[in-house]
XYZ file of C-alpha atoms in Angstrom:
606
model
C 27.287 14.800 16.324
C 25.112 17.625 15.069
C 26.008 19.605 12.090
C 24.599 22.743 10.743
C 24.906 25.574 8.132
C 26.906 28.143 8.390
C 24.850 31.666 8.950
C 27.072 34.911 9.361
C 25.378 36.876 11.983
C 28.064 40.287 11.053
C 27.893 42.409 8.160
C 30.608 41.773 5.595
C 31.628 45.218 5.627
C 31.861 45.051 9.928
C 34.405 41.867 9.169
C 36.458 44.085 7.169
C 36.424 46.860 9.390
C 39.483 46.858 11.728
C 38.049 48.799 14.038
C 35.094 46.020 14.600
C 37.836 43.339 15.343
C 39.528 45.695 17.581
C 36.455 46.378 20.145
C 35.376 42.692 19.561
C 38.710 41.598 21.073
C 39.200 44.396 23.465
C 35.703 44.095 25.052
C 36.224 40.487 25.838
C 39.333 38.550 27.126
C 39.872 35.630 23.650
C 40.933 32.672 23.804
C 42.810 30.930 21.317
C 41.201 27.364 20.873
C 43.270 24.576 20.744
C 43.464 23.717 16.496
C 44.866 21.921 13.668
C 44.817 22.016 9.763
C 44.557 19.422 7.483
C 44.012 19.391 3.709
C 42.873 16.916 0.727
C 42.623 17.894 -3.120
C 39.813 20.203 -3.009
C 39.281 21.263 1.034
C 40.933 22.790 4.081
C 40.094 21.059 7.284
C 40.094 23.287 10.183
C 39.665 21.868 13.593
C 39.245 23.383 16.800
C 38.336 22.751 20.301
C 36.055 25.361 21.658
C 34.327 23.607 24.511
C 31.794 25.487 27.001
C 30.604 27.284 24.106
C 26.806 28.185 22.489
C 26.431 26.456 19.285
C 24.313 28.870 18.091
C 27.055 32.008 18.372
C 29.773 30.916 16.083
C 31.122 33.392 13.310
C 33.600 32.846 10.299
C 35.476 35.466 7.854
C 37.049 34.060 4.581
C 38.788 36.288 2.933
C 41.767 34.661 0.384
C 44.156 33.956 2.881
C 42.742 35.352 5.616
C 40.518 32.836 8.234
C 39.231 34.267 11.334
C 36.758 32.639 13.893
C 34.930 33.401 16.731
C 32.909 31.486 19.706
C 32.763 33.746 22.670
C 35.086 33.324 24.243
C 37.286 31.767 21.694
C 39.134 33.621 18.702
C 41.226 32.026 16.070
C 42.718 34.583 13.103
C 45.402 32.483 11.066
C 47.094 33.581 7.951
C 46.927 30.581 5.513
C 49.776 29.671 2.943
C 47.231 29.169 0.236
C 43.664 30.999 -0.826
C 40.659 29.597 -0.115
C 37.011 30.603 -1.276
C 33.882 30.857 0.067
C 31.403 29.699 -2.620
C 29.048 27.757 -0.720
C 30.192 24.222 -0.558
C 31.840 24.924 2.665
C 30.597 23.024 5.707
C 30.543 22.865 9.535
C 29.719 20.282 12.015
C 30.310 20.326 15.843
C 30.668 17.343 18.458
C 28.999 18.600 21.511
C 30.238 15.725 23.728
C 33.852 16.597 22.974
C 33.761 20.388 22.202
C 35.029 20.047 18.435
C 34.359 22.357 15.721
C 35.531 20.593 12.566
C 35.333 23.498 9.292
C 35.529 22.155 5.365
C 36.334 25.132 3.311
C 37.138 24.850 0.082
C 40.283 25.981 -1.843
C 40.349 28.379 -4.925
C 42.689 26.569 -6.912
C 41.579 22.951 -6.531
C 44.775 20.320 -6.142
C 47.011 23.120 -4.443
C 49.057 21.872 -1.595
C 49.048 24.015 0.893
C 52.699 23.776 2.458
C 53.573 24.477 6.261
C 50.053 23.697 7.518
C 51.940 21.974 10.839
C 53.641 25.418 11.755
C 50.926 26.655 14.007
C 53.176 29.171 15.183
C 53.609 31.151 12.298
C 50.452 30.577 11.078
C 49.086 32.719 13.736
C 51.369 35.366 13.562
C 49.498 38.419 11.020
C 50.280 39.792 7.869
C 54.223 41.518 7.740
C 57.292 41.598 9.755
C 57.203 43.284 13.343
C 60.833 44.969 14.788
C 61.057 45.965 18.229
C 63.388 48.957 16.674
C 62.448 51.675 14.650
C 63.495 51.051 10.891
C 63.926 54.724 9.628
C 65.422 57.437 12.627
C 64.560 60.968 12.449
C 67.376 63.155 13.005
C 67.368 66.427 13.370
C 66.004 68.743 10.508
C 64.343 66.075 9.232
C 60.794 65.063 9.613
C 57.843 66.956 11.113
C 60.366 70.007 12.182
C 57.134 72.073 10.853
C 55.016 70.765 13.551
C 51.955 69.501 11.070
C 50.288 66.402 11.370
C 52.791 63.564 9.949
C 51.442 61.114 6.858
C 48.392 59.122 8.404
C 49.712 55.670 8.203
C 48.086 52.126 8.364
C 47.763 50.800 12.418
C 47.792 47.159 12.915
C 44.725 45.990 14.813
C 45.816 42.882 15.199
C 45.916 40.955 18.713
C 48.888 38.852 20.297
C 47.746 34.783 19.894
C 49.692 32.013 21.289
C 49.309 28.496 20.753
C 47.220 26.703 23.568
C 48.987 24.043 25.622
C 46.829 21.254 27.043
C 47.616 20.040 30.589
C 49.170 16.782 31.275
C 47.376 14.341 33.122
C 49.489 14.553 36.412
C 48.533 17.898 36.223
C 44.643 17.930 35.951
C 45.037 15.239 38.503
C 46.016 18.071 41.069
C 43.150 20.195 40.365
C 39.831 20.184 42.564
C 36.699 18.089 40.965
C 33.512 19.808 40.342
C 30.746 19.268 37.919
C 28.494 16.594 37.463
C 29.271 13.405 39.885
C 32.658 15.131 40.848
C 33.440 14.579 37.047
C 34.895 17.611 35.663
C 37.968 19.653 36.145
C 40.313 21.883 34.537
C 37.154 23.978 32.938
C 37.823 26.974 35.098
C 41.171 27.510 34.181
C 40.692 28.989 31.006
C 37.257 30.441 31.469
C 37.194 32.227 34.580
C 36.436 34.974 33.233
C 33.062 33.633 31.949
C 32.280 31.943 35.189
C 32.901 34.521 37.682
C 29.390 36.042 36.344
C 28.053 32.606 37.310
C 29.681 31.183 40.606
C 30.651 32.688 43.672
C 33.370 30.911 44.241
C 36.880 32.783 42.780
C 39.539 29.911 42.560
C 37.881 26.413 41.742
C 40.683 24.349 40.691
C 42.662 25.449 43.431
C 40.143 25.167 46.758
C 39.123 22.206 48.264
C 35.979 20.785 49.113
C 36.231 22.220 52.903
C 37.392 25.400 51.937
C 34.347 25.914 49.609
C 31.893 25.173 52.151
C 33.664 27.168 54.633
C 33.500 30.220 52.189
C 29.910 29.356 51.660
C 28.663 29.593 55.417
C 30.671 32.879 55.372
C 29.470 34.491 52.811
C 25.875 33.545 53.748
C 26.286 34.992 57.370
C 27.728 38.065 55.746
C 24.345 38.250 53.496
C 21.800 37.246 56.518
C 19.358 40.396 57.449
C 17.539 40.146 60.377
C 15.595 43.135 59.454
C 14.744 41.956 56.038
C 14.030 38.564 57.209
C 11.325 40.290 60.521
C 9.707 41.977 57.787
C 8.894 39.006 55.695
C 7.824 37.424 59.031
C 5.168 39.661 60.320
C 4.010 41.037 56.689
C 3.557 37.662 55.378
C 0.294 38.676 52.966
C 2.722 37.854 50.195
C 4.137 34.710 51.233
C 0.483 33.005 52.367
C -0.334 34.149 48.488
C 2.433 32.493 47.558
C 1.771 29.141 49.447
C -1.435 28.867 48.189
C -0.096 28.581 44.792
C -0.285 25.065 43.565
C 2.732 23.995 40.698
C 1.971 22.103 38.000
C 3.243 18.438 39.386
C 0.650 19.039 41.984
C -2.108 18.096 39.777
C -0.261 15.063 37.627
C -2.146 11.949 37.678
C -1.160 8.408 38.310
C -0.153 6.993 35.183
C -2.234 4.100 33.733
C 0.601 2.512 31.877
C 3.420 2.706 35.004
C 1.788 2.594 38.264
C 4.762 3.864 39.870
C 4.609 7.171 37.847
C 2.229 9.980 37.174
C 1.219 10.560 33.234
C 3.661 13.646 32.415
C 3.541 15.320 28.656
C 6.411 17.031 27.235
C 5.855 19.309 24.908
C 7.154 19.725 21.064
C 10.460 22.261 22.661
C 11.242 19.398 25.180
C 10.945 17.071 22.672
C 13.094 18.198 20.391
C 15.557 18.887 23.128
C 15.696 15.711 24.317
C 16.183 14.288 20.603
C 19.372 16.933 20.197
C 21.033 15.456 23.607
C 23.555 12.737 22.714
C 22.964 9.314 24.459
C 26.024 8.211 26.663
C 27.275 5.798 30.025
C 28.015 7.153 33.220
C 30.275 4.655 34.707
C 30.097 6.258 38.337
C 31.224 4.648 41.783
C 29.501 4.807 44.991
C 30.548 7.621 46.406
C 30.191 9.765 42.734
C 26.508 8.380 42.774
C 26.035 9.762 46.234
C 27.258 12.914 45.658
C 24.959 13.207 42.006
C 21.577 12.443 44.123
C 22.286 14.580 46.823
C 23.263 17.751 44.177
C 20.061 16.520 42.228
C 17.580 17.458 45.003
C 19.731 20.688 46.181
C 18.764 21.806 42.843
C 15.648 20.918 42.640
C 14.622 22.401 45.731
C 16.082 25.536 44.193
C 13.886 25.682 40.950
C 10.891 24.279 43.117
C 11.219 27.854 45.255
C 11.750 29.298 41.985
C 8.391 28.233 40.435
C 6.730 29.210 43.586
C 7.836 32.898 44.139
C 6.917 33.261 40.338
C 3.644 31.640 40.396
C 5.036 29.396 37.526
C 6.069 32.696 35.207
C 9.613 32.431 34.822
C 11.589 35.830 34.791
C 14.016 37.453 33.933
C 15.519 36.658 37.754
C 14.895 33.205 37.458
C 18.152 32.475 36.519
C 19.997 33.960 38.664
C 17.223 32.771 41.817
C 17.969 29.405 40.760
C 21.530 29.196 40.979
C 21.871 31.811 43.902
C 19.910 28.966 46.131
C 21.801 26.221 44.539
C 24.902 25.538 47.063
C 25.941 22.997 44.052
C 25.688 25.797 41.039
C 26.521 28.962 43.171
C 29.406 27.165 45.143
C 30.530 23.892 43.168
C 29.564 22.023 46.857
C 29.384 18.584 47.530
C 27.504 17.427 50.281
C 27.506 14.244 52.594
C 23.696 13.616 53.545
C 20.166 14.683 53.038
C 20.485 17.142 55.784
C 23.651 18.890 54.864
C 21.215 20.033 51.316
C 18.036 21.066 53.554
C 20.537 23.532 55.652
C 22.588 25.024 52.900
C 18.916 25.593 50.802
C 17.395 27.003 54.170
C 20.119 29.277 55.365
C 20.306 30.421 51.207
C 16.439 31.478 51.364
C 16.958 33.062 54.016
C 19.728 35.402 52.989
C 19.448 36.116 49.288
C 15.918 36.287 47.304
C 13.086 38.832 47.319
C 10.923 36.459 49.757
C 12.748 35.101 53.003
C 10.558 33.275 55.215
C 11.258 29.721 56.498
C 7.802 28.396 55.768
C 8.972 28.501 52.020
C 11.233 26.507 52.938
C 9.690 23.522 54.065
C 7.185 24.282 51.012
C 10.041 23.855 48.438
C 11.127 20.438 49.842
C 7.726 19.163 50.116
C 7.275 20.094 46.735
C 10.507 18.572 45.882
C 9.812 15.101 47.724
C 6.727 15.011 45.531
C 8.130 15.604 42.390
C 10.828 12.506 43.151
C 7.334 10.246 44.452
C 6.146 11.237 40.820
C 8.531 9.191 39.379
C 11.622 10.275 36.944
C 9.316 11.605 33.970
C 8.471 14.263 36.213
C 12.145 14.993 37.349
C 13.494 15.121 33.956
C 10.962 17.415 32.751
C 11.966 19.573 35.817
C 15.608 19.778 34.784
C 14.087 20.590 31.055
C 12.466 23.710 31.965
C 16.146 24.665 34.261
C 17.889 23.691 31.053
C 15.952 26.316 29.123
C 16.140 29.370 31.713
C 19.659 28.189 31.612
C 20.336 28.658 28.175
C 18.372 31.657 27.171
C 20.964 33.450 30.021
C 24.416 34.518 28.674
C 26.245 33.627 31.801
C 24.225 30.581 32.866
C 24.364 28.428 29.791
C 27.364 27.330 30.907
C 25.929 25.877 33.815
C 23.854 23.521 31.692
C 27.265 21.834 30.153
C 28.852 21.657 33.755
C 25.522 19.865 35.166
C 22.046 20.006 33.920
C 22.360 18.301 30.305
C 24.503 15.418 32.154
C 21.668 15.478 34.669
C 19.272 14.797 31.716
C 20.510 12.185 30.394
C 21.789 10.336 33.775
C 18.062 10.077 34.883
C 17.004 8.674 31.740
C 19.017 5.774 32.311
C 18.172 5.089 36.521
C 15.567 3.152 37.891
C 12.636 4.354 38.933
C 12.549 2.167 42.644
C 15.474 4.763 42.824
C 14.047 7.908 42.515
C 11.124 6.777 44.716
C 13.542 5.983 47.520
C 15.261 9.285 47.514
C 11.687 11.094 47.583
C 10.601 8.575 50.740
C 14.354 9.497 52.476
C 13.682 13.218 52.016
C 10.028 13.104 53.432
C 12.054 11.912 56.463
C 14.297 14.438 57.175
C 13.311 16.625 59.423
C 14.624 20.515 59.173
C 14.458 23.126 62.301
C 14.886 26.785 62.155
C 17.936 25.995 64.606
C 19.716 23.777 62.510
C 20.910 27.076 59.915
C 22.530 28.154 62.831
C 20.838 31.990 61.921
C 19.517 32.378 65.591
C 16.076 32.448 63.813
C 13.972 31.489 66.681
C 15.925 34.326 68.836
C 14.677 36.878 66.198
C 11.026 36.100 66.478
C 11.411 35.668 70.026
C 12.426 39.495 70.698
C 10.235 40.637 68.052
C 6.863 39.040 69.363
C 8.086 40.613 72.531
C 7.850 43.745 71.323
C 4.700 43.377 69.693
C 3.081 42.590 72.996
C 4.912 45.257 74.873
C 3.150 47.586 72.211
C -0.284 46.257 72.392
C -0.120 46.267 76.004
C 1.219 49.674 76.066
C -1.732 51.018 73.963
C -4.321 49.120 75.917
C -3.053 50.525 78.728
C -2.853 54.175 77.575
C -6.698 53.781 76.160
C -7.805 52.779 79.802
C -5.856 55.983 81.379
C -7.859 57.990 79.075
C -10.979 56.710 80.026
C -10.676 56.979 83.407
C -9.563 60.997 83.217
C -12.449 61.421 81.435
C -14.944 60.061 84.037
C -13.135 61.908 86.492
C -13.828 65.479 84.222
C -17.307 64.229 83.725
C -17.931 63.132 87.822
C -16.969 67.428 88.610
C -20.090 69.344 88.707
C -19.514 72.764 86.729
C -19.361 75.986 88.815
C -22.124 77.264 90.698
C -23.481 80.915 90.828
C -21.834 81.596 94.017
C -18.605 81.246 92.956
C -17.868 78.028 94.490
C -15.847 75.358 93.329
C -16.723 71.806 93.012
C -17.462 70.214 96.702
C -14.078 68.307 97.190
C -11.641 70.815 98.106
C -8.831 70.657 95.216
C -6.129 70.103 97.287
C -7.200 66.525 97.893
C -8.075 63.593 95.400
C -11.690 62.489 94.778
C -12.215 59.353 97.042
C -13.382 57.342 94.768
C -10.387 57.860 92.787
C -7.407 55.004 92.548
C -3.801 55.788 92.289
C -1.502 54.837 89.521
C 1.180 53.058 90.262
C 3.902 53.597 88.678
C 7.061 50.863 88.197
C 10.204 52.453 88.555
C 12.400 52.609 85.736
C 15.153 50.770 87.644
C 12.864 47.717 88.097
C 12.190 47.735 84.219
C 15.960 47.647 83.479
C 16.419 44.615 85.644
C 13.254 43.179 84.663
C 14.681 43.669 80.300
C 18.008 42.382 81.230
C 16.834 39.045 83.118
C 14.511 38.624 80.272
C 17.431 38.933 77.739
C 19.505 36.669 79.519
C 16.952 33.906 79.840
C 17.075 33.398 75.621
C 19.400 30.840 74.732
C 22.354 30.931 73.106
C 22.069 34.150 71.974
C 25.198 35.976 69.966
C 26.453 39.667 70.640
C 24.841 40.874 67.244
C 21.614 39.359 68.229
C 21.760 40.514 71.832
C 21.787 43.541 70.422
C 18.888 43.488 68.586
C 16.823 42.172 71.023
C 17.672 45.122 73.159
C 17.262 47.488 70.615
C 13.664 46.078 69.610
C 12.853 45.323 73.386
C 13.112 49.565 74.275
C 9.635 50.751 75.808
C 8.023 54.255 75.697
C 8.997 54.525 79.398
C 12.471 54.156 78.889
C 12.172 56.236 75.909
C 11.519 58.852 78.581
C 13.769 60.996 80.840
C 13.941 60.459 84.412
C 10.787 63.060 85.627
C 12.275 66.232 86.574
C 11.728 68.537 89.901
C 9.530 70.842 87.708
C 6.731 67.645 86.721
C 7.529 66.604 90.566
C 5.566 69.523 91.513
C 2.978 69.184 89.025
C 4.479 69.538 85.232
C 4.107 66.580 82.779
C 7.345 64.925 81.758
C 5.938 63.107 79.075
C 4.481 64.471 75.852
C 0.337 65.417 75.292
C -1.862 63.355 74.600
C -2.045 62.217 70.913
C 1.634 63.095 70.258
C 2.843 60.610 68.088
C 7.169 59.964 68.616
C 9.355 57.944 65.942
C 10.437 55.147 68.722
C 12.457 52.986 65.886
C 13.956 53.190 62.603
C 14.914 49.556 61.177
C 16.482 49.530 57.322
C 15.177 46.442 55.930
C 17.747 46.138 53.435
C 19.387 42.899 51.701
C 23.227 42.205 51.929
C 24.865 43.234 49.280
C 25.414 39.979 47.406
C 21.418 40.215 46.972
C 19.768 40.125 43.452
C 16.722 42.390 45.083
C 17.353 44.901 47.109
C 14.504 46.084 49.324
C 13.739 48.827 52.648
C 11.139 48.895 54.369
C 10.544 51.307 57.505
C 9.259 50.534 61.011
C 7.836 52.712 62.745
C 7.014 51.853 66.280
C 4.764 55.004 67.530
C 3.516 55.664 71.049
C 0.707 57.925 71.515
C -1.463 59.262 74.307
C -4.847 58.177 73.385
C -6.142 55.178 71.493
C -6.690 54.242 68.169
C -3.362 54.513 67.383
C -1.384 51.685 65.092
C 1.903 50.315 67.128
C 3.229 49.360 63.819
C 3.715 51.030 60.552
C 4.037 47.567 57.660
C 6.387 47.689 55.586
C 6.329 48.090 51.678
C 8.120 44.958 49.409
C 9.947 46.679 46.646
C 11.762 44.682 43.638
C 14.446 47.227 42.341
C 17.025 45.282 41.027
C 16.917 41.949 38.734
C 18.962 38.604 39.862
């Protein structure tokens, strides 16, 4: 139990100021916590239970009669039968395991009983008598006949309360398990509100297990960009900066004192967090210890991209990167092998951050197998530094009482032999670009195909080049007699070869074999390919009767044409948004770049 002063973070004169109260309540939706009063000579005992709440963020009016509370999202205003005084000998504690908030305040006149303290009901209800009718009716010449501005008149700010019910256990035996171990429930029913800035998923206690994960593959094929995911692929200067980056479990050291483990150092902050966590059992069966391992390294390999894509600065994204790649945090999923996470972590890279490219993939679970080989000093400090981003985030805190502050103490209490198993199982697994079903290998098929098409097109338009200008340079110049150069123009130089030139028909048939050869390949990405796989000579009309007789059908030399336009854009469930343009040019003569690389732009946080 942890208990703490009381520190007012509002004015007094903004607690007395209906207006305050009124766009307190109306900006948020409050929730009256579940409460009772009790009462000995000299105190009122207030408790309340305002779980999923920041200990740091509570507020308290005393005012005579008058009590009023608030823990975002909870609100508590009750009109008291007695006074009470704030004088400085009242005091607050708070049981974080159980969510109570337990307030001594002391009364004015000491050894009043305070009478009626069981009828919640009224006790909520404010100051006066409320009528659905009118009390006084204005009849006619009577009242504001004049028109002017009637007597201003006291509003009542006040908001509606009602007493909380708790549900029944056949009840929260319906509801769908989430949280730690597939221990929690119920938590979303009165805080949606709060969570819907965290999850994805919109009814929790109501969809099951399959239905999540079939909302999750949805909404991650929704979110997939080929274009932004090509882009990270060939202008990859970023990511190989990013893979040479080496985290801070990287260079632990093998622990003198436990052979198994590497020395890690926690400083003063994790310290002092780990001293405020209270110590407790997890009596968990087979399959609930299962499913906690498995959701242990899907989010681990989510903070271990993290860290990476930083450079170990976290940011203001961080928060949101962490539980965006998280299947467990984002969707409340529960997964059945080592696989299943690797898939769900893959197919999330490559769909929502800044940096999609598979080979951070793989570099977030190696770096996740070798924090588990460094034993579980190195894990716990891990779910520390999560537990921190966590909490300095408005939404996210919440997370941390759903599953990262169980997570800190569970792995306190495992064995190490454990943790060392999990890491060997997970170096194992093997993950292929196939099994995210994304059609990956597809994509980077078609577009190395049209890189080569390019390259050989522009080799192939130097060498025509060349050879005119030998040709100009083999004609001697004009001689005084007026004659021409010795071959007759009407026929070709000998020594010249012809061209020869594929017809276009033969290129069609040519693309479309070559499309059909690719396995597996869906409409959208069909598509695509033949989108990206479009030549300059298909680019290009038919050659008309006019450049049949001599006139050029294509453009001059060194004319540059816009053959592509690709928006490299995120889905919109994206926390960064990003376009990049590629332009595929085709020019007469050489030196001429095929491809114009595209620009990464951050312009909106996680």
């Amino acid at each position: 139990m942890e208990s703490w002063e009381l520190r007012l973070t509002v004015s007094p004169a903004d607690w007395d100021n209906p207006v305050f109260w009124f766009c307190l309540t109306s900006t948020f939706t409050m929730i009256t916590p579940a409460f009772e009063l009790n009462q000995d000579p000299d105190f009122l005992i207030l408790s309340a239970r305002v779980p999923y709440t920041r200990t740091s963020e509570f507020d308290l009016f005393i005012d005579g009669t008058d009590l009023k509370f608030y823990a975002k999202p909870y609100f508590l205003r009750l009109t008291l039968p007695g006074r009470i005084v704030e004088d400085g000998r009242e005091k607050a504690t708070f049981d974080i395991d159980k969510g109570l908030f337990t307030l001594r305040i002391p009364k004015e006149t000491a050894g009043e009983h305070f009478q009626g303290l069981q009828m919640l009901t009224s006790l909520l209800a404010p100051k006066g008598s409320r009528s659905a009718k009118p009390l006084v009716e204005v009849t006619e010449g009577s009242g504001n006949a004049g028109g002017q501005e009637e007597d201003e008149e006291e509003f009542d700010w006040q908001i509606e309360q009602e007493v909380y019910k708790e549900k029944s256990e056949e009840e929260l035996g319906l509801l769908q398990k989430y949280g730690f171990a597939n221990q929690r429930c119920g938590v979303f029913h009165r805080l949606q509100e709060e969570f819907c800035e965290v999850i994805d998923l919109k009814n929790p206690e109501g969809t099951s297990a399959a239905e999540r994960r079939q909302a999750r593959l949805q909404a991650e094929a929704s979110a997939f960009s080929s274009d932004h995911y090509l882009a990270d692929l060939f202008e990859d200067d970023e990511i190989k900066r990013l893979l040479k980056f080496r985290p801070w479990w990287t260079k632990l050291r093998v622990s003198p004192e436990q052979e198994e483990e590497s020395a890690v150092s926690f400083s003063e902050e994790e310290r002092e967090q780990l001293r405020r966590f209270t110590n407790r059992s997890y009596l968990l069966d087979k399959t609930s210890r299962r499913q906690a391992w498995l959701s242990l390294v899907d989010v681990l390999l989510a903070f271990c991209y993290e860290v990476r894509s930083t450079e170990g600065e976290h940011s203001v994204e961080s928060p949101w990167t962490i539980r965006k790649l998280s299947g467990t945090l984002s969707w409340l999923e529960t997964y059945s092998s080592l696989h299943d996470v690797l898939v769900s972590f893959g197919r999330r890279v490559s769909s929502f951050p800044l940096y999609r490219h598979f080979a951070l993939v793989t570099s977030a679970i190696r770096d996740t197998a070798k924090i588990l080989h460094q034993g579980k000093a190195c894990v716990l400090k891990c779910l520390l530094e999560i537990h921190k981003v966590f909490r300095e985030n408005e939404p996210a805190y919440i997370l941390n009482d759903l599953y990262i502050t169980d997570y800190c103490i569970w792995i306190q209490g495992v064995k190490s032999k454990k943790v060392g198993s999990l890491a060997t199982a997970l170096q194992k697994v093997v993950l292929q670009k196939k099994d995210l079903e994304l059609e990956l290998d597809e994509l980077e098929s078609a577009a190395a195909m049209v890189l080569e098409e390019e390259e050989s097109s522009s080799s192939s338009s130097a060498s025509s080049s060349e050879s005119d200008d030998s040709d100009d340079e083999s004609c001697p110049e004009t001689e005084e007699g007026g004659e021409t150069c010795k071959h007759s123009p009407l026929q070709p130089p000998p020594s010249v070869c012809p061209i020869h030139h594929t017809p276009t028909a033969a290129l069609l048939s040519e693309e479309r074999r070559t499309l059909d050869a690719l396995p597996s390949a869906s409409e959208e990405c069909r598509q695509l390919i033949q989108e990206l796989r479009l030549s300059p000579e298909r680019r290009h009309s038919e050659p008309s009767d006019a450049s049949a007789d001599g006139g050029a059908s294509g453009g001059s030399p060194g004319e540059t044409r816009n053959i592509t336009e690709l928006d490299f854009s995120g889905g919109p469930e994206a926390g960064t948004r990003r376009r990049f343009m590629s332009n595929l040019a085709v020019t007469g003569g050489p030196g001429t770049t095929p491809l114009n690389p595209p620009t990464h732009t951050n312009t909106e946080a996680g």
